[in-house]
Each structure stands twice: as structure tokens, then as C-alpha cells.
């Protein structure tokens, strides 16, 4: 086990954090090197196995991220933008691969993450699943084939606890559609419609968000033309697909040159 890459999970007590912990503990390709939570969280100072409702595993949850990162080869991070930026700097200092599944990142966050990537490997994606990343490539290809007379609408659905919209995956799909058409998503994006909005702008890439229940994640990319539609769809029913993809990225990043990568690189698509 000592020769296997050590993985630290941030946000350990959260829904994704717990899924990631279980995924790493069940893997024969890596070992759990640490778990991080905020100061004051009831998990701090407790054994990970105990907090997951099982036997002790010999890893204590800590609020000292740098100390945890220094003992690991990779960090998997599905937290919040401000925390992720701090973790990026600390992971770079520890020269650990930083896998980022955090969504809702703004330009200022991305700039700081890019700076950290000059010193360490960062794998960042709005979605870690194989199926979604295939959908991204398909969206780009269809957008290349269909001109701006075909309206593009990206419809996403998630559970009622999700705090950002559109989802990181929806934005990945929007970027793919924009890239396929050779335009800027920032200029063509259309979302948050309400009231008398006027006609849809020609060539716009629209976003619609649904929030409800325990929906894991559903994404539709609709290409709507005159008299016909092309619909590309991905439905996630198990949050484990994101954890497995993130773990694959953490292992893939070992011995890579510093820089910022995504799941397209990891999967070789």
C-alpha cells in the first residue's frame, strides 16, 4: 500500500466528500492519505472510518490542509470556489496533483487556479463522468455541422440543494457548442428568461435550469431547427460516477508535467 499514490479528500463530511472517501477506500490503485474539513466541523479529530459508520481506518480528519497535502500525491476537491482557490495554492506548494470538481468558479478564481497550475498538475472539469465528456465532444461536433439557424438550448436538472446555476456541466456543453461554431460563449449566452424578453437572438446559446428533489444530474443539448430537432442527452443516476472519474484523474495526473488539464485529456478523447 505504501507504494500506491496517497489521496486526500477535502470537504470530507459532505455528500460528495463521503462518496469520494468510500471510493478511495475501496480502490486497489491508491490509498487514503488524509481527509480535510473546516475548523469546527464535528468530523475534525475523528477517524474517517468511524464517521462513515464503519471500522477505524487509521486516518483522522484534520483542519490543517497543508499538513495533509504534504503527505499525499493527490488532492480531490469538490468544495466551494473560495476554498478551492486556497487548496490550489496549498496543493501546488506540496506538489500534489489537484483534481477540481468544484463548480461555480468565476474568472477571478480561474486566474488563481491557472497561477497554481504553473507549479503543479491541476485537473479541472465541470463533470468527471465518461458519459458527460463524450457528450461534450458530440455537442462540439454537432455544432460544427449545424449553422446558427439552429437554436441551441441546454437544459439541466439537479437536486434541490445545488447552489449554482447553470451547472458546471451545462457551461461545459455551452463552451463546446460555442467552440464548434467558432464563437464566444460569453457573447452568445442567453439565460434567466423571465417576463417579456423579446425574440431569441440569432445564434444564441440558451440555458435553462431545473432544481428539485434528489435529481443527480440530467443534461439535454437541444439543436432546434425549422421543422426538426436534434437532442443529445445524458442522465446520471449514481453520484459514484463522478467519484470514480475524479479518482481516475488523480491517478492519471501522477508524473505529468505541471499545467491545467481536463477530463478530455484524462480520457484521451
XYZ file of N, CA and C in Angstrom:
807
model
N 0.821 -1.217 0.000
C 0.000 0.000 0.000
C 0.849 1.258 0.000
N 2.065 1.182 0.612
C 2.904 2.359 0.710
C 3.356 2.899 -0.625
N 3.401 2.038 -1.654
C 3.822 2.477 -2.980
C 2.690 3.079 -3.793
N 1.465 2.931 -3.310
C 0.322 3.469 -4.035
C 0.204 4.973 -3.786
N -0.278 5.743 -4.782
C -0.437 7.186 -4.565
C -1.424 7.472 -3.439
N -1.022 8.390 -2.560
C -1.879 8.776 -1.445
C -2.816 9.903 -1.859
N -4.097 9.766 -1.521
C -5.118 10.730 -1.911
C -5.685 11.413 -0.671
N -5.821 12.737 -0.733
C -6.515 13.496 0.308
C -7.868 13.949 -0.236
N -8.908 13.830 0.563
C -10.242 14.296 0.189
C -10.581 15.539 1.003
N -10.918 16.622 0.339
C -11.368 17.832 1.030
C -12.895 17.805 1.147
N -13.421 18.610 2.073
C -14.875 18.605 2.272
C -15.370 17.217 2.627
N -14.641 16.533 3.511
C -14.852 15.110 3.757
C -16.257 14.755 4.238
N -16.896 15.632 4.983
C -18.199 15.293 5.561
C -19.362 15.518 4.611
N -19.114 16.186 3.491
C -20.181 16.480 2.544
C -20.625 15.264 1.762
N -21.677 15.430 0.985
C -22.230 14.317 0.206
C -21.196 13.739 -0.750
N -20.545 14.614 -1.518
C -19.514 14.122 -2.432
C -18.274 13.689 -1.670
N -17.947 14.383 -0.600
C -16.781 14.009 0.195
C -16.881 12.580 0.695
N -18.032 12.214 1.229
C -18.221 10.852 1.726
C -18.160 9.831 0.595
N -18.744 10.178 -0.555
C -18.676 9.277 -1.706
C -17.229 9.081 -2.149
N -16.460 10.158 -2.159
C -15.050 10.070 -2.546
C -14.250 9.232 -1.552
N -14.504 9.424 -0.276
C -13.809 8.637 0.742
C -14.054 7.144 0.535
N -15.304 6.783 0.334
C -15.641 5.365 0.141
C -15.001 4.819 -1.132
N -14.958 5.644 -2.178
C -14.376 5.203 -3.445
C -12.882 4.954 -3.303
N -12.184 5.864 -2.620
C -10.747 5.695 -2.412
C -10.471 4.483 -1.516
N -11.228 4.336 -0.438
C -11.012 3.216 0.483
C -11.246 1.864 -0.194
N -12.129 1.835 -1.195
C -12.444 0.581 -1.886
C -11.481 0.280 -3.034
N -10.627 1.254 -3.381
C -9.754 1.094 -4.545
C -8.475 0.335 -4.204
N -7.994 -0.439 -5.174
C -6.696 -1.101 -5.016
C -5.602 -0.381 -5.807
N -5.926 0.833 -6.300
C -4.973 1.606 -7.106
C -4.427 2.820 -6.361
N -4.923 3.062 -5.157
C -4.469 4.213 -4.369
C -4.753 3.931 -2.903
N -4.359 4.867 -2.045
C -4.637 4.742 -0.610
C -5.129 6.088 -0.092
N -5.918 6.056 0.950
C -6.408 7.289 1.567
C -5.319 7.844 2.471
N -4.805 9.032 2.124
C -3.720 9.643 2.895
C -4.215 10.712 3.856
N -5.430 11.207 3.661
C -5.924 12.251 4.539
C -7.327 12.689 4.175
N -7.953 13.403 5.091
C -9.289 13.959 4.892
C -9.326 15.313 5.584
N -9.875 16.303 4.908
C -9.839 17.686 5.404
C -11.250 18.226 5.566
N -11.470 18.947 6.648
C -12.731 19.654 6.867
C -12.448 21.024 7.483
N -13.450 21.880 7.502
C -13.322 23.214 8.086
C -13.130 23.119 9.603
N -12.413 24.095 10.155
C -12.265 24.190 11.610
C -13.647 24.287 12.252
N -13.872 23.488 13.270
C -15.160 23.491 13.959
C -16.121 22.426 13.468
N -15.828 21.803 12.321
C -16.686 20.728 11.829
C -16.591 19.531 12.778
N -17.710 18.886 13.112
C -17.679 17.772 14.068
C -16.854 16.570 13.625
N -16.501 16.485 12.347
C -15.665 15.380 11.879
C -14.197 15.570 12.258
N -13.765 16.802 12.488
C -12.353 17.068 12.760
C -11.918 16.343 14.029
N -10.773 15.630 13.918
C -10.245 14.885 15.040
C -10.804 13.483 15.170
N -11.699 13.092 14.278
C -12.306 11.764 14.325
C -11.768 10.880 13.201
N -11.814 9.589 13.400
C -11.363 8.646 12.373
C -12.374 8.594 11.230
N -11.872 8.589 9.998
C -12.733 8.579 8.815
C -13.687 7.383 8.830
N -13.152 6.208 9.123
C -13.994 5.017 9.123
C -15.137 5.114 10.104
N -14.840 5.641 11.287
C -15.876 5.823 12.311
C -16.970 6.762 11.815
N -16.578 7.878 11.184
C -17.548 8.862 10.723
C -18.377 8.342 9.546
N -17.828 7.358 8.843
C -18.588 6.741 7.745
C -19.456 5.592 8.245
N -19.414 5.341 9.552
C -20.254 4.301 10.131
C -19.653 2.919 10.104
N -18.339 2.835 9.943
C -17.673 1.535 9.874
C -16.532 1.420 10.863
N -15.571 0.591 10.519
C -14.411 0.375 11.382
C -13.367 1.463 11.173
N -12.487 1.630 12.157
C -11.406 2.604 12.052
C -10.505 2.245 10.864
N -10.043 3.279 10.156
C -9.141 3.051 9.020
C -7.778 3.685 9.256
N -7.599 4.336 10.408
C -6.307 4.918 10.736
C -6.034 6.265 10.107
N -7.073 6.928 9.590
C -6.930 8.270 9.012
C -7.842 9.211 9.782
N -7.253 10.236 10.386
C -8.012 11.196 11.184
C -8.313 12.449 10.363
N -9.542 12.909 10.435
C -9.938 14.132 9.726
C -9.248 15.328 10.369
N -8.680 16.210 9.542
C -7.939 17.365 10.039
C -8.462 18.660 9.426
N -8.184 19.776 10.089
C -8.488 21.086 9.509
C -7.217 21.784 9.018
N -6.099 21.064 9.024
C -4.814 21.599 8.542
C -4.547 21.026 7.154
N -5.003 21.739 6.134
C -4.916 21.219 4.766
C -3.476 21.042 4.306
N -2.615 22.006 4.586
C -1.232 21.914 4.108
C -0.528 20.695 4.681
N -0.739 20.430 5.962
C -0.117 19.261 6.575
C -0.601 17.973 5.902
N -1.897 17.920 5.598
C -2.450 16.731 4.945
C -1.910 16.592 3.529
N -1.862 17.706 2.788
C -1.409 17.662 1.396
C 0.058 17.243 1.295
N 0.859 17.649 2.290
C 2.292 17.359 2.262
C 2.574 15.860 2.332
N 1.606 15.085 2.806
C 1.785 13.638 2.946
C 1.158 12.864 1.793
N 0.671 13.588 0.769
C -0.100 12.931 -0.289
C 0.468 13.227 -1.670
N 0.022 12.450 -2.631
C 0.391 12.667 -4.025
C -0.740 13.329 -4.818
N -1.947 13.358 -4.264
C -3.076 13.974 -4.978
C -4.130 14.444 -3.986
N -4.866 15.464 -4.398
C -5.976 16.020 -3.626
C -7.205 16.017 -4.529
N -8.320 15.509 -4.023
C -9.582 15.568 -4.773
C -10.506 16.526 -4.042
N -11.015 17.505 -4.785
C -11.643 18.678 -4.179
C -12.981 19.002 -4.860
N -14.081 18.708 -4.160
C -15.422 19.111 -4.598
C -15.988 19.993 -3.493
N -15.490 21.209 -3.357
C -15.942 22.053 -2.254
C -16.641 23.308 -2.785
N -16.108 24.468 -2.468
C -16.676 25.750 -2.896
C -15.562 26.595 -3.494
N -15.895 27.559 -4.373
C -14.860 28.316 -5.086
C -13.774 28.915 -4.208
N -14.143 29.599 -3.135
C -13.128 30.252 -2.299
C -12.190 29.224 -1.677
N -12.755 28.115 -1.205
C -11.928 27.066 -0.610
C -11.037 26.423 -1.658
N -11.568 26.194 -2.834
C -10.792 25.550 -3.905
C -9.585 26.384 -4.298
N -9.739 27.695 -4.349
C -8.605 28.573 -4.668
C -7.502 28.426 -3.615
N -7.882 28.383 -2.346
C -6.884 28.185 -1.284
C -6.220 26.820 -1.408
N -7.020 25.807 -1.668
C -6.475 24.456 -1.803
C -5.538 24.347 -3.000
N -5.833 25.090 -4.078
C -4.970 25.049 -5.266
C -3.569 25.541 -4.921
N -3.491 26.624 -4.171
C -2.187 27.162 -3.786
C -1.440 26.192 -2.864
N -2.157 25.590 -1.929
C -1.522 24.659 -0.986
C -1.095 23.365 -1.681
N -1.925 22.862 -2.599
C -1.573 21.647 -3.332
C -0.354 21.892 -4.214
N -0.279 23.082 -4.813
C 0.890 23.427 -5.632
C 2.140 23.484 -4.765
N 1.992 24.045 -3.564
C 3.131 24.114 -2.637
C 3.614 22.707 -2.263
N 2.672 21.780 -2.126
C 3.014 20.394 -1.775
C 3.360 19.568 -3.008
N 3.219 20.165 -4.203
C 3.458 19.471 -5.481
C 2.565 18.231 -5.608
N 1.338 18.357 -5.138
C 0.358 17.282 -5.251
C -0.578 17.569 -6.424
N -0.988 16.540 -7.118
C -1.987 16.683 -8.173
C -3.292 17.167 -7.533
N -3.893 18.200 -8.113
C -5.132 18.752 -7.565
C -6.260 18.497 -8.563
N -7.188 17.634 -8.192
C -8.347 17.332 -9.039
C -9.513 18.174 -8.535
N -10.019 19.048 -9.401
C -11.053 20.004 -9.007
C -12.376 19.669 -9.691
N -13.361 19.323 -8.863
C -14.715 19.109 -9.370
C -15.658 20.211 -8.913
N -15.124 21.220 -8.231
C -15.914 22.353 -7.749
C -16.520 23.120 -8.914
N -17.786 23.512 -8.789
C -18.435 24.322 -9.819
C -18.712 25.723 -9.273
N -19.183 26.606 -10.140
C -19.463 27.983 -9.739
C -18.229 28.863 -9.709
N -17.138 28.418 -10.323
C -15.897 29.198 -10.340
C -16.028 30.401 -11.271
N -15.616 31.569 -10.794
C -15.655 32.799 -11.588
C -14.255 33.077 -12.147
N -14.171 34.114 -12.990
C -12.910 34.449 -13.659
C -11.775 34.670 -12.665
N -12.066 35.321 -11.549
C -11.009 35.596 -10.560
C -10.490 34.300 -9.944
N -11.400 33.331 -9.717
C -10.972 32.034 -9.185
C -10.117 31.293 -10.207
N -10.561 31.315 -11.461
C -9.850 30.585 -12.515
C -8.446 31.143 -12.729
N -8.306 32.461 -12.576
C -6.982 33.070 -12.750
C -6.018 32.573 -11.663
N -6.499 32.456 -10.438
C -5.646 31.980 -9.341
C -5.326 30.493 -9.500
N -6.286 29.729 -10.000
C -6.045 28.304 -10.255
C -5.005 28.141 -11.357
N -5.110 28.965 -12.405
C -4.131 28.912 -13.500
C -2.733 29.237 -12.995
N -2.633 30.176 -12.051
C -1.327 30.517 -11.478
C -0.751 29.328 -10.709
N -1.588 28.617 -9.966
C -1.125 27.448 -9.223
C -0.670 26.339 -10.162
N -1.329 26.249 -11.332
C -1.001 25.192 -12.300
C 0.374 25.376 -12.928
N 1.006 26.522 -12.707
C 2.380 26.690 -13.192
C 3.365 25.844 -12.384
N 2.929 25.408 -11.216
C 3.829 24.679 -10.316
C 3.410 23.229 -10.064
N 2.203 22.873 -10.442
C 1.717 21.516 -10.165
C 0.644 21.136 -11.179
N 0.294 19.875 -11.179
C -0.747 19.369 -12.078
C -2.123 19.673 -11.486
N -2.970 20.295 -12.283
C -4.358 20.521 -11.896
C -5.247 19.909 -12.971
N -6.168 19.060 -12.554
C -7.175 18.517 -13.461
C -8.510 19.110 -13.031
N -9.096 19.937 -13.888
C -10.342 20.626 -13.536
C -11.413 20.333 -14.579
N -12.590 19.942 -14.102
C -13.700 19.674 -15.019
C -15.015 19.953 -14.313
N -15.977 20.463 -15.066
C -17.308 20.682 -14.507
C -18.038 19.376 -14.264
N -17.539 18.305 -14.875
C -18.136 16.987 -14.663
C -17.073 15.935 -14.925
N -16.973 14.952 -14.047
C -15.913 13.953 -14.126
C -16.339 12.655 -14.811
N -17.577 12.564 -15.286
C -18.039 11.282 -15.825
C -17.609 11.089 -17.275
N -17.404 9.820 -17.645
C -17.044 9.479 -19.014
C -18.159 9.866 -19.977
N -19.406 9.525 -19.609
C -20.528 9.803 -20.495
C -20.700 11.275 -20.795
N -20.553 12.116 -19.777
C -20.707 13.554 -19.988
C -19.608 14.096 -20.902
N -18.398 13.612 -20.709
C -17.312 14.105 -21.554
C -17.451 13.644 -23.000
N -18.048 12.481 -23.215
C -18.406 12.075 -24.576
C -19.479 13.018 -25.130
N -20.442 13.382 -24.280
C -21.494 14.312 -24.696
C -20.908 15.663 -25.100
N -19.886 16.113 -24.372
C -19.217 17.374 -24.709
C -18.637 17.310 -26.121
N -17.947 16.211 -26.432
C -17.356 16.073 -27.763
C -18.426 15.996 -28.846
N -19.517 15.283 -28.573
C -20.610 15.180 -29.544
C -21.258 16.548 -29.782
N -21.421 17.312 -28.700
C -22.007 18.646 -28.824
C -21.165 19.525 -29.730
N -19.855 19.474 -29.545
C -18.965 20.260 -30.397
C -19.103 19.855 -31.863
N -19.148 18.535 -32.119
C -19.238 18.041 -33.490
C -20.555 18.436 -34.150
N -21.664 18.310 -33.410
C -22.967 18.683 -33.978
C -23.026 20.183 -34.236
N -22.476 20.975 -33.325
C -22.460 22.430 -33.513
C -21.639 22.824 -34.736
N -20.573 22.077 -35.004
C -19.777 22.339 -36.209
C -20.590 22.090 -37.472
N -21.472 21.083 -37.406
C -22.228 20.675 -38.599
C -23.468 21.529 -38.853
N -24.046 22.110 -37.784
C -25.293 22.861 -37.918
C -25.034 24.353 -37.708
N -25.538 25.173 -38.611
C -25.244 26.615 -38.531
C -26.130 27.317 -37.514
N -25.994 28.629 -37.434
C -26.671 29.419 -36.407
C -28.182 29.504 -36.603
N -28.708 28.981 -37.719
C -30.157 28.909 -37.884
C -30.765 27.849 -36.960
N -29.910 26.989 -36.433
C -30.349 26.003 -35.454
C -30.127 26.584 -34.060
N -31.206 26.804 -33.322
C -31.090 27.321 -31.956
C -30.521 26.239 -31.046
N -29.634 26.649 -30.141
C -29.057 25.719 -29.172
C -29.596 26.067 -27.786
N -30.190 25.071 -27.142
C -30.697 25.254 -25.783
C -30.168 24.112 -24.920
N -29.565 24.447 -23.789
C -29.028 23.455 -22.869
C -29.906 23.451 -21.621
N -30.545 22.314 -21.375
C -31.461 22.175 -20.244
C -30.837 21.224 -19.235
N -30.687 21.692 -17.996
C -30.078 20.843 -16.966
C -30.983 20.757 -15.747
N -30.945 19.589 -15.079
C -31.744 19.362 -13.874
C -30.864 18.770 -12.788
N -31.011 19.299 -11.559
C -30.247 18.812 -10.415
C -31.111 18.850 -9.152
N -30.581 18.274 -8.090
C -31.264 18.219 -6.798
C -31.495 19.620 -6.226
N -32.393 19.681 -5.254
C -32.796 20.989 -4.720
C -31.795 21.625 -3.766
N -30.645 20.964 -3.537
C -29.609 21.552 -2.680
C -28.495 22.220 -3.487
N -28.525 22.075 -4.791
C -27.459 22.653 -5.626
C -27.554 24.179 -5.577
N -26.399 24.837 -5.407
C -26.425 26.283 -5.153
C -26.060 27.127 -6.356
N -25.550 26.527 -7.448
C -25.159 27.331 -8.605
C -25.955 26.907 -9.843
N -26.173 27.859 -10.718
C -26.868 27.598 -11.985
C -26.394 28.622 -13.015
N -26.213 28.215 -14.267
C -26.295 26.845 -14.759
C -25.202 25.974 -14.126
N -25.378 24.680 -14.234
C -24.395 23.759 -13.673
C -23.067 23.882 -14.413
N -22.007 23.421 -13.763
C -20.702 23.415 -14.419
C -20.723 22.583 -15.691
N -21.494 21.493 -15.673
C -21.605 20.643 -16.861
C -22.310 21.379 -17.986
N -23.389 22.095 -17.656
C -24.108 22.861 -18.678
C -23.179 23.886 -19.324
N -22.348 24.525 -18.530
C -21.409 25.504 -19.077
C -20.348 24.831 -19.951
N -19.912 23.612 -19.556
C -19.002 22.844 -20.414
C -19.641 22.593 -21.776
N -20.914 22.213 -21.757
C -21.631 21.934 -23.004
C -21.811 23.207 -23.826
N -22.081 24.310 -23.145
C -22.205 25.583 -23.849
C -20.899 25.989 -24.503
N -19.796 25.806 -23.776
C -18.476 26.113 -24.347
C -18.193 25.234 -25.565
N -18.597 23.957 -25.481
C -18.385 23.042 -26.599
C -19.183 23.482 -27.820
N -20.435 23.892 -27.610
C -21.262 24.371 -28.722
C -20.670 25.640 -29.323
N -20.211 26.549 -28.458
C -19.611 27.791 -28.947
C -18.331 27.507 -29.728
N -17.511 26.597 -29.211
C -16.274 26.252 -29.899
C -16.567 25.634 -31.264
N -17.595 24.783 -31.312
C -17.966 24.179 -32.589
C -18.386 25.202 -33.618
N -18.985 26.278 -33.162
C -19.441 27.340 -34.072
C -18.413 28.451 -34.261
N -17.322 28.378 -33.510
C -16.297 29.402 -33.653
C -16.701 30.748 -33.103
N -17.497 30.730 -32.010
C -17.944 31.977 -31.386
C -17.591 31.960 -29.903
N -17.786 33.093 -29.237
C -17.531 33.214 -27.807
C -18.816 32.943 -27.031
N -18.776 32.014 -26.070
C -19.963 31.756 -25.263
C -20.360 32.997 -24.476
N -19.386 33.752 -23.995
C -19.691 34.957 -23.213
C -20.558 35.930 -24.010
N -20.359 35.983 -25.333
C -21.129 36.899 -26.176
C -22.464 36.306 -26.606
N -22.552 34.975 -26.705
C -23.755 34.342 -27.248
C -24.651 33.724 -26.175
N -24.238 33.755 -24.921
C -25.003 33.114 -23.845
C -26.313 33.844 -23.565
N -27.380 33.066 -23.380
C -28.699 33.620 -23.063
C -29.323 32.756 -21.974
N -29.619 33.341 -20.818
C -30.183 32.551 -19.720
C -31.020 33.447 -18.821
N -31.743 32.819 -17.882
C -32.530 33.565 -16.913
C -33.695 34.327 -17.525
N -34.376 33.728 -18.488
C -35.501 34.411 -19.124
C -36.681 34.542 -18.168
N -37.313 35.714 -18.190
C -38.493 35.939 -17.367
C -39.215 37.169 -17.900
N -40.529 37.105 -18.000
C -41.296 38.252 -18.463
C -41.242 38.410 -19.972
N -41.432 39.628 -20.438
C -41.421 39.918 -21.872
C -39.968 40.078 -22.306
N -39.409 39.017 -22.841
C -37.977 39.006 -23.150
C -37.661 39.388 -24.588
N -38.695 39.410 -25.445
C -38.427 39.641 -26.858
C -37.982 38.351 -27.523
N -37.811 38.410 -28.825
C -37.432 37.213 -29.575
C -36.028 36.752 -29.216
N -35.806 35.490 -29.378
C -34.483 34.910 -29.133
C -33.479 35.486 -30.121
N -32.287 35.839 -29.634
C -31.246 36.380 -30.512
C -30.739 35.291 -31.448
N -30.489 35.648 -32.695
C -29.990 34.684 -33.680
C -28.612 34.173 -33.247
N -28.467 32.848 -33.201
C -27.192 32.253 -32.828
C -26.956 32.132 -31.339
N -27.937 32.537 -30.519
C -27.763 32.482 -29.066
C -27.660 31.036 -28.587
N -26.919 30.846 -27.507
C -26.814 29.542 -26.840
C -27.515 29.702 -25.501
N -28.681 29.075 -25.383
C -29.533 29.285 -24.219
C -29.339 28.252 -23.130
N -29.653 28.651 -21.892
C -29.536 27.767 -20.735
C -30.832 27.807 -19.926
N -31.290 26.636 -19.502
C -32.443 26.529 -18.612
C -32.077 25.578 -17.480
N -32.440 25.925 -16.248
C -32.069 25.118 -15.077
C -33.302 24.677 -14.311
N -33.324 23.399 -13.928
C -34.387 22.810 -13.118
C -33.758 22.355 -11.809
N -34.421 22.628 -10.678
C -33.941 22.193 -9.376
C -35.084 21.500 -8.642
N -34.844 20.254 -8.197
C -35.898 19.570 -7.477
C -35.496 18.210 -6.954
N -36.039 17.856 -5.795
C -35.866 16.518 -5.247
C -34.418 16.102 -5.124
N -34.157 14.854 -5.516
C -32.808 14.296 -5.388
C -32.190 13.979 -6.746
N -32.547 14.752 -7.768
C -32.026 14.522 -9.111
C -30.502 14.609 -9.087
N -29.828 13.568 -9.521
C -28.363 13.547 -9.510
C -27.806 14.463 -10.587
N -28.329 14.360 -11.791
C -27.872 15.228 -12.873
C -28.417 14.773 -14.214
N -29.076 15.683 -14.921
C -29.598 15.403 -16.258
C -29.269 16.583 -17.158
N -28.768 16.296 -18.346
C -28.400 17.356 -19.287
C -28.881 17.029 -20.695
N -29.587 17.964 -21.287
C -30.038 17.852 -22.668
C -29.454 19.010 -23.470
N -28.899 18.708 -24.623
C -28.473 19.745 -25.565
C -29.420 19.646 -26.754
N -30.219 20.689 -26.931
C -31.241 20.695 -27.972
C -30.784 21.597 -29.114
N -30.717 21.039 -30.305
C -30.478 21.810 -31.520
C -31.825 21.875 -32.245
N -32.460 23.042 -32.239
C -33.813 23.186 -32.776
C -33.782 23.972 -34.084
N -34.118 23.287 -35.179
C -34.176 23.940 -36.478
C -35.615 24.067 -36.941
N -35.813 24.531 -38.158
C -37.150 24.659 -38.723
C -37.666 23.266 -39.077
N -38.659 22.786 -38.323
C -39.279 21.506 -38.625
C -38.576 20.283 -38.079
N -37.466 20.460 -37.352
C -36.774 19.296 -36.801
C -35.898 19.690 -35.614
N -35.600 18.689 -34.793
C -34.736 18.901 -33.636
C -33.771 17.734 -33.491
N -32.561 18.041 -33.026
C -31.586 17.026 -32.641
C -31.358 17.206 -31.143
N -31.532 16.127 -30.364
C -31.396 16.213 -28.912
C -30.341 15.217 -28.444
N -29.323 15.733 -27.763
C -28.290 14.903 -27.155
C -28.553 14.887 -25.650
N -28.472 13.705 -25.016
C -28.884 13.621 -23.607
C -27.961 12.733 -22.790
N -27.715 13.159 -21.549
C -27.014 12.321 -20.563
C -27.778 12.377 -19.250
N -27.995 11.211 -18.644
C -28.682 11.120 -17.356
C -27.777 10.379 -16.384
N -27.490 10.992 -15.254
C -26.710 10.348 -14.190
C -27.672 9.875 -13.112
N -27.557 8.635 -12.706
C -28.420 8.081 -11.656
C -27.633 7.713 -10.404
N -26.301 7.792 -10.485
C -25.442 7.390 -9.369
C -24.293 8.382 -9.250
N -24.225 9.082 -8.113
C -23.167 10.068 -7.893
C -21.777 9.429 -7.902
N -21.729 8.116 -7.789
C -20.465 7.408 -7.798
C -19.690 7.582 -9.098
N -20.369 7.882 -10.199
C -19.660 8.060 -11.471
C -18.701 9.245 -11.394
N -19.060 10.281 -10.633
C -18.200 11.454 -10.505
C -16.985 11.123 -9.639
N -17.215 10.360 -8.575
C -16.109 9.973 -7.697
C -15.121 9.076 -8.432
N -15.633 8.123 -9.197
C -14.747 7.216 -9.935
C -13.942 7.968 -10.989
N -14.583 8.934 -11.647
C -13.868 9.738 -12.636
C -12.793 10.588 -11.999
N -13.095 11.174 -10.833
C -12.120 12.013 -10.128
C -10.923 11.191 -9.681
N -11.179 9.979 -9.201
C -10.083 9.109 -8.777
C -9.211 8.731 -9.975
N -9.847 8.456 -11.095
C -9.088 8.154 -12.309
C -8.194 9.323 -12.689
N -8.721 10.548 -12.551
C -7.942 11.748 -12.873
C -6.755 11.905 -11.927
N -6.970 11.620 -10.634
C -5.887 11.759 -9.647
C -4.746 10.794 -9.944
N -5.082 9.585 -10.350
C -4.060 8.589 -10.675
C -3.377 8.946 -11.994
N -4.164 9.388 -12.981
C -3.623 9.779 -14.290
C -2.615 10.920 -14.158
N -2.862 11.836 -13.228
C -2.019 13.020 -13.095
C -0.639 12.776 -12.533
N -0.389 11.592 -11.990
C 0.925 11.296 -11.421
C 2.000 11.343 -12.516
N 3.087 12.052 -12.221
C 4.243 12.168 -13.128
C 3.974 12.981 -14.391
N 2.833 13.667 -14.454
C 2.589 14.577 -15.575
C 3.294 15.912 -15.302
N 3.541 16.665 -16.362
C 4.167 17.986 -16.218
C 3.165 18.975 -15.630
N 3.647 19.965 -14.860
C 2.733 20.974 -14.327
C 1.894 21.609 -15.423
N 0.655 21.916 -15.094
C -0.242 22.523 -16.069
C -1.681 22.228 -15.706
N -2.589 22.822 -16.458
C -4.019 22.634 -16.216
C -4.578 21.700 -17.280
N -5.226 20.631 -16.827
C -5.781 19.615 -17.709
C -7.279 19.476 -17.434
N -7.973 18.709 -18.306
C -9.370 18.415 -18.058
C -9.632 16.930 -18.290
N -10.886 16.505 -18.169
C -11.193 15.088 -18.303
C -11.067 14.596 -19.745
N -11.132 15.499 -20.684
C -10.880 15.111 -22.076
C -9.448 14.615 -22.204
N -8.519 15.289 -21.525
C -7.115 14.830 -21.516
C -7.006 13.485 -20.806
N -7.646 13.369 -19.652
C -7.562 12.129 -18.868
C -8.085 10.941 -19.653
N -9.175 11.135 -20.347
C -9.826 10.037 -21.074
C -9.245 9.851 -22.470
N -8.393 10.781 -22.893
C -7.782 10.669 -24.226
C -8.778 10.822 -25.358
N -9.812 11.627 -25.143
C -10.847 11.810 -26.180
C -10.438 12.890 -27.180
